[in-house]
């Protein structure tokens, strides 16, 4: 008996002739491979500032990759902005930008504007996508891509970040574990959209073996041409008076719509994204399945404030600790709701 072939080789015989051949697609590869090597590396720097561990332009593009992903972030942003005390040194507009950066990139930066006596006067948001932490402790750089980098004045930038387990220079967003699910959700939507745009969902082969006149064949071809594109849902009637059973067959060639489990992919990825953001479904406008209910939305909102919004407020209160004064204040829950 011949031994089994190694992975990547074709299983054939020297005198195979018309025998069936089989082959594999290469050696098995681990699902979790080289990422451990990257985890051991620190943030790269060019001698002046550190580069983030994740591409910030990719995180910016992924912000709107899934409706549940972006909606959860905007819900948290709106609730935090609504709870900000107007007596704070930062306006609600600037604070909203800062919160959005914190939730999308895992980092938020605020520039401290001081008066003549070096006391904090107001806080201004600095875009996280272009702000870099300097190699020298306390330094921050403004790196706007194609333009020259600028060094912020000393002790003028405060960084708020979500902690990472691999380095302490930059934060990473907490939804990172669900980012692949969000990208899969987008891929499924784009595939289904292209699938309908090119008309493949109505594709088939009309197989005719009966005795059909050439004029009738031309008329049938024209009828098939008319059913292409926007009219691909039109019904087609064929009459063959002298035809035999099975002389005309319709063989579908585009059954991907029934096999790609579109709804299953959408529901599974939606659940992953919502679990990463920890947002109750009724707060995102999701309609419950038939025969089920999500519960009282007021109770869900109160619990969401307790478990999610309050901890986020605490993270931004770190600015007060860094400045030694109460620069950021939040309203009480009852006051904010009113």
Coordinates of C-alpha atoms in Angstrom, one line a residue:
X1 CA 0.0 0.0 0.0
X2 CA 1.3 3.4 -0.9
X3 CA 2.0 5.8 2.0
X4 CA -0.1 8.9 2.4
X5 CA 1.5 12.0 0.7
X6 CA 2.9 14.8 2.8
X7 CA 0.9 18.0 3.1
X8 CA 1.2 20.2 0.0
X9 CA 1.9 17.3 -2.4
X10 CA -0.5 15.8 -4.8
X11 CA -1.7 12.2 -4.2
X12 CA -1.1 10.5 -7.6
X13 CA 0.2 7.2 -9.0
X14 CA 2.8 6.8 -11.7
X15 CA 0.4 4.8 -13.8
X16 CA -2.7 6.7 -12.7
X17 CA -4.1 7.3 -16.2
X18 CA -7.7 8.3 -15.7
X19 CA -7.5 7.7 -11.9
X20 CA -8.9 10.3 -9.5
X21 CA -6.2 12.7 -8.2
X22 CA -6.3 14.6 -4.9
X23 CA -4.1 17.3 -3.4
X24 CA -4.0 19.5 -0.3
X25 CA -3.4 23.2 0.1
X26 CA -0.3 23.3 2.2
X27 CA 0.8 22.5 5.8
X28 CA -1.6 23.3 8.7
X29 CA -0.9 26.7 10.2
X30 CA -1.8 27.8 13.8
X31 CA -4.6 30.3 14.1
X32 CA -2.6 32.3 16.6
X33 CA 0.9 32.6 15.1
X34 CA 3.3 35.4 14.9
X35 CA 1.4 37.9 17.0
X36 CA 3.2 36.8 20.2
X37 CA 6.5 38.1 18.7
X38 CA 4.9 41.5 18.2
X39 CA 3.6 41.5 21.8
X40 CA 7.2 41.4 23.0
X41 CA 8.2 44.5 21.1
X42 CA 8.0 48.0 22.5
X43 CA 6.6 51.1 20.7
X44 CA 9.1 52.1 18.0
X45 CA 10.4 55.6 18.2
X46 CA 12.4 57.8 15.8
X47 CA 14.5 59.6 18.5
X48 CA 11.8 62.3 19.1
X49 CA 8.4 60.6 19.6
X50 CA 7.0 57.1 20.0
X51 CA 4.8 55.6 17.3
X52 CA 1.5 54.0 18.4
X53 CA 1.4 50.2 18.6
X54 CA -1.7 50.1 16.3
X55 CA -2.2 52.0 13.0
X56 CA -4.4 55.0 14.0
X57 CA -5.6 55.5 10.4
X58 CA -6.9 51.9 10.4
X59 CA -8.8 52.5 13.7
X60 CA -10.2 55.7 12.2
X61 CA -11.5 53.8 9.1
X62 CA -12.9 51.1 11.3
X63 CA -15.0 53.6 13.3
X64 CA -17.9 53.3 10.8
X65 CA -17.3 49.7 9.7
X66 CA -20.4 48.5 11.6
X67 CA -23.6 50.3 12.6
X68 CA -23.6 48.7 16.1
X69 CA -19.9 49.6 16.6
X70 CA -20.2 53.3 15.7
X71 CA -23.6 53.6 17.4
X72 CA -22.3 52.3 20.7
X73 CA -19.4 54.7 20.6
X74 CA -21.7 57.7 19.8
X75 CA -24.1 56.7 22.6
X76 CA -21.4 56.7 25.2
X77 CA -20.0 60.0 23.8
X78 CA -23.4 61.7 23.9
X79 CA -24.2 60.5 27.5
X80 CA -20.8 61.7 28.7
X81 CA -21.1 65.1 27.0
X82 CA -24.6 65.5 28.5
X83 CA -23.3 64.8 32.0
X84 CA -20.5 67.4 31.8
X85 CA -20.8 70.3 34.2
X86 CA -20.8 73.6 32.2
X87 CA -18.5 75.0 35.0
X88 CA -15.6 72.8 33.7
X89 CA -12.6 74.4 32.0
X90 CA -13.5 72.5 28.8
X91 CA -16.5 73.2 26.6
X92 CA -18.9 70.4 25.7
X93 CA -17.9 70.6 22.1
X94 CA -14.2 70.1 22.9
X95 CA -15.0 67.4 25.5
X96 CA -17.1 65.5 22.9
X97 CA -14.1 65.4 20.6
X98 CA -11.9 64.2 23.4
X99 CA -14.4 61.4 24.5
X100 CA -14.7 60.2 20.9
X101 CA -10.9 60.0 20.5
X102 CA -10.7 58.1 23.8
X103 CA -13.3 55.5 22.7
X104 CA -12.1 55.1 19.1
X105 CA -8.3 55.2 19.6
X106 CA -7.9 54.4 23.3
X107 CA -6.1 57.7 23.8
X108 CA -7.3 61.3 24.4
X109 CA -5.3 64.4 24.7
X110 CA -6.1 67.9 26.0
X111 CA -3.9 70.9 25.7
X112 CA -3.9 73.2 28.7
X113 CA -4.1 76.9 27.9
X114 CA -2.6 79.0 30.8
X115 CA -2.9 82.6 31.8
X116 CA 0.0 85.0 32.6
X117 CA 0.4 83.5 36.1
X118 CA 0.6 80.0 34.6
X119 CA -2.7 78.9 36.0
X120 CA -4.9 76.7 33.8
X121 CA -7.4 78.9 31.9
X122 CA -9.1 76.5 29.6
X123 CA -8.7 73.0 28.0
X124 CA -8.5 72.4 24.3
X125 CA -8.8 69.1 22.6
X126 CA -5.8 67.8 20.6
X127 CA -6.6 65.1 17.9
X128 CA -5.3 61.7 19.1
X129 CA -4.7 60.7 15.5
X130 CA -1.9 63.3 15.1
X131 CA -0.6 63.6 18.7
X132 CA 2.5 61.6 19.7
X133 CA 4.2 61.1 23.0
X134 CA 7.8 62.2 23.1
X135 CA 10.8 60.2 24.0
X136 CA 11.6 62.8 26.6
X137 CA 9.2 62.4 29.6
X138 CA 6.5 65.1 29.5
X139 CA 7.0 66.0 25.8
X140 CA 4.3 65.7 23.2
X141 CA 4.5 66.2 19.5
X142 CA 1.9 67.3 16.9
X143 CA 2.5 65.1 13.8
X144 CA 0.0 66.1 11.0
X145 CA 1.2 63.7 8.3
X146 CA 2.8 65.6 5.4
X147 CA 3.5 68.8 7.4
X148 CA 6.4 69.4 9.7
X149 CA 6.0 68.1 13.3
X150 CA 5.6 70.6 16.1
X151 CA 6.6 70.3 19.7
X152 CA 4.0 71.3 22.3
X153 CA 5.0 73.7 25.0
X154 CA 6.4 71.9 28.1
X155 CA 3.7 70.5 30.5
X156 CA 0.9 71.6 28.3
X157 CA -0.6 68.3 27.2
X158 CA -2.5 65.8 29.4
X159 CA -3.0 62.2 28.1
X160 CA -5.9 60.0 29.1
X161 CA -5.6 56.4 27.9
X162 CA -7.1 53.0 28.2
X163 CA -4.3 50.7 29.6
X164 CA -2.6 48.1 27.6
X165 CA -0.9 44.9 28.9
X166 CA 2.1 45.1 26.5
X167 CA 3.3 48.7 26.9
X168 CA 2.6 51.9 28.8
X169 CA 3.2 54.6 26.2
X170 CA -0.2 54.5 24.5
X171 CA -3.6 53.1 25.2
X172 CA -5.5 50.7 23.0
X173 CA -9.3 50.6 22.5
X174 CA -11.1 48.0 24.6
X175 CA -13.2 46.9 21.6
X176 CA -10.2 45.5 19.8
X177 CA -11.2 41.8 20.5
X178 CA -14.4 42.4 18.5
X179 CA -12.9 44.3 15.6
X180 CA -12.6 41.2 13.4
X181 CA -16.3 40.6 13.9
X182 CA -17.1 44.1 12.9
X183 CA -15.0 43.7 9.8
X184 CA -16.7 40.5 9.0
X185 CA -20.1 42.2 9.4
X186 CA -19.0 44.8 6.8
X187 CA -17.6 42.1 4.5
X188 CA -20.9 40.2 4.5
X189 CA -22.9 43.4 3.8
X190 CA -20.6 44.4 0.9
X191 CA -20.7 40.9 -0.6
X192 CA -24.5 40.8 -0.5
X193 CA -24.7 44.3 -2.0
X194 CA -22.3 43.4 -4.9
X195 CA -24.2 40.1 -5.3
X196 CA -27.5 42.0 -6.0
X197 CA -25.9 44.8 -8.1
X198 CA -24.4 42.4 -10.6
X199 CA -27.6 40.3 -10.9
X200 CA -26.0 37.0 -9.9
X201 CA -28.9 36.1 -7.7
X202 CA -31.0 35.5 -10.8
X203 CA -28.4 33.6 -12.8
X204 CA -29.2 30.3 -14.4
X205 CA -28.4 28.2 -17.5
X206 CA -31.3 27.4 -19.9
X207 CA -30.4 24.0 -21.3
X208 CA -32.4 23.0 -24.4
X209 CA -32.0 19.7 -26.3
X210 CA -35.4 19.5 -28.1
X211 CA -36.1 20.3 -31.7
X212 CA -36.4 24.1 -31.6
X213 CA -36.6 26.3 -34.7
X214 CA -33.8 28.8 -35.2
X215 CA -36.3 31.7 -35.2
X216 CA -37.7 30.4 -31.9
X217 CA -34.2 30.2 -30.5
X218 CA -33.5 33.8 -31.5
X219 CA -36.7 34.9 -29.8
X220 CA -35.7 33.0 -26.7
X221 CA -32.3 34.7 -26.7
X222 CA -33.9 38.1 -26.9
X223 CA -36.3 37.4 -24.1
X224 CA -33.3 36.3 -21.9
X225 CA -31.5 39.5 -22.8
X226 CA -34.5 41.6 -21.7
X227 CA -34.5 39.9 -18.3
X228 CA -30.9 41.0 -17.5
X229 CA -30.1 43.8 -15.1
X230 CA -32.9 45.8 -13.5
X231 CA -35.5 43.4 -14.9
X232 CA -33.8 40.2 -13.7
X233 CA -36.9 39.3 -11.6
X234 CA -39.1 39.0 -14.7
X235 CA -40.8 35.7 -15.4
X236 CA -40.2 33.9 -18.6
X237 CA -42.7 31.7 -20.5
X238 CA -41.5 29.1 -23.1
X239 CA -43.9 27.1 -25.3
X240 CA -42.5 24.1 -27.2
X241 CA -45.4 22.3 -29.0
X242 CA -43.3 19.4 -30.2
X243 CA -40.9 19.3 -27.3
X244 CA -40.3 16.2 -25.1
X245 CA -40.1 16.0 -21.4
X246 CA -36.8 17.4 -20.2
X247 CA -35.9 19.0 -23.5
X248 CA -35.8 22.4 -21.8
X249 CA -34.2 22.6 -18.3
X250 CA -33.3 25.6 -16.1
X251 CA -30.2 25.0 -14.0
X252 CA -29.4 27.7 -11.3
X253 CA -25.8 28.7 -11.1
X254 CA -26.0 31.3 -8.3
X255 CA -27.0 29.6 -5.1
X256 CA -24.6 31.6 -2.9
X257 CA -27.5 33.7 -1.6
X258 CA -29.0 30.6 0.0
X259 CA -25.7 29.2 1.3
X260 CA -23.7 32.2 2.7
X261 CA -25.9 32.4 5.9
X262 CA -26.0 36.1 5.6
X263 CA -28.4 36.6 8.6
X264 CA -26.4 34.2 10.7
X265 CA -23.2 36.1 10.1
X266 CA -24.9 39.5 10.8
X267 CA -26.4 38.3 14.0
X268 CA -23.2 36.6 15.3
X269 CA -21.0 39.6 14.5
X270 CA -23.6 42.0 16.0
X271 CA -23.6 40.0 19.3
X272 CA -19.7 40.1 19.4
X273 CA -19.6 43.9 18.9
X274 CA -22.3 44.6 21.4
X275 CA -20.6 42.4 24.0
X276 CA -17.4 44.3 23.5
X277 CA -19.1 47.7 24.0
X278 CA -21.5 46.4 26.8
X279 CA -24.4 48.4 25.5
X280 CA -28.0 47.2 26.1
X281 CA -29.6 46.4 22.8
X282 CA -32.7 48.5 23.4
X283 CA -30.5 51.6 23.7
X284 CA -29.2 51.0 20.2
X285 CA -32.6 50.7 18.6
X286 CA -32.4 47.0 18.0
X287 CA -35.8 45.4 17.6
X288 CA -36.2 42.2 19.7
X289 CA -36.9 38.9 18.0
X290 CA -40.5 37.8 17.7
X291 CA -41.8 36.5 21.0
X292 CA -39.1 38.1 23.1
X293 CA -38.5 41.4 24.9
X294 CA -35.5 43.4 26.1
X295 CA -37.1 44.8 29.3
X296 CA -37.7 48.3 30.5
X297 CA -35.4 50.7 28.7
X298 CA -35.3 53.0 31.8
X299 CA -33.9 50.3 33.9
X300 CA -31.4 49.4 31.2
X301 CA -30.3 53.0 31.0
X302 CA -29.9 53.3 34.8
X303 CA -27.8 50.1 34.9
X304 CA -25.8 51.3 31.8
X305 CA -24.9 54.5 33.7
X306 CA -23.9 52.6 36.7
X307 CA -21.7 50.1 35.0
X308 CA -20.3 52.0 32.0
X309 CA -20.8 55.8 32.1
X310 CA -19.6 56.3 35.7
X311 CA -16.3 54.4 35.1
X312 CA -15.7 56.5 32.0
X313 CA -16.3 59.7 34.0
X314 CA -13.7 58.5 36.5
X315 CA -11.2 58.0 33.7
X316 CA -11.5 61.7 32.6
X317 CA -11.2 62.9 36.2
X318 CA -7.6 61.9 35.9
X319 CA -7.1 65.3 34.3
X320 CA -7.9 66.9 37.7
X321 CA -5.2 64.8 39.4
X322 CA -2.7 65.8 36.8
X323 CA -3.5 69.6 37.0
X324 CA -4.1 69.7 40.8
X325 CA -7.4 71.4 40.4
X326 CA -11.0 70.6 39.5
X327 CA -10.9 71.3 35.8
X328 CA -13.5 68.7 34.7
X329 CA -16.7 68.3 36.6
X330 CA -19.7 66.1 36.0
X331 CA -23.4 66.5 37.0
X332 CA -25.2 64.1 39.2
X333 CA -27.3 61.5 37.4
X334 CA -30.7 63.0 38.4
X335 CA -29.5 66.5 37.4
X336 CA -28.2 65.3 34.0
X337 CA -31.4 63.4 33.3
X338 CA -33.5 66.5 34.0

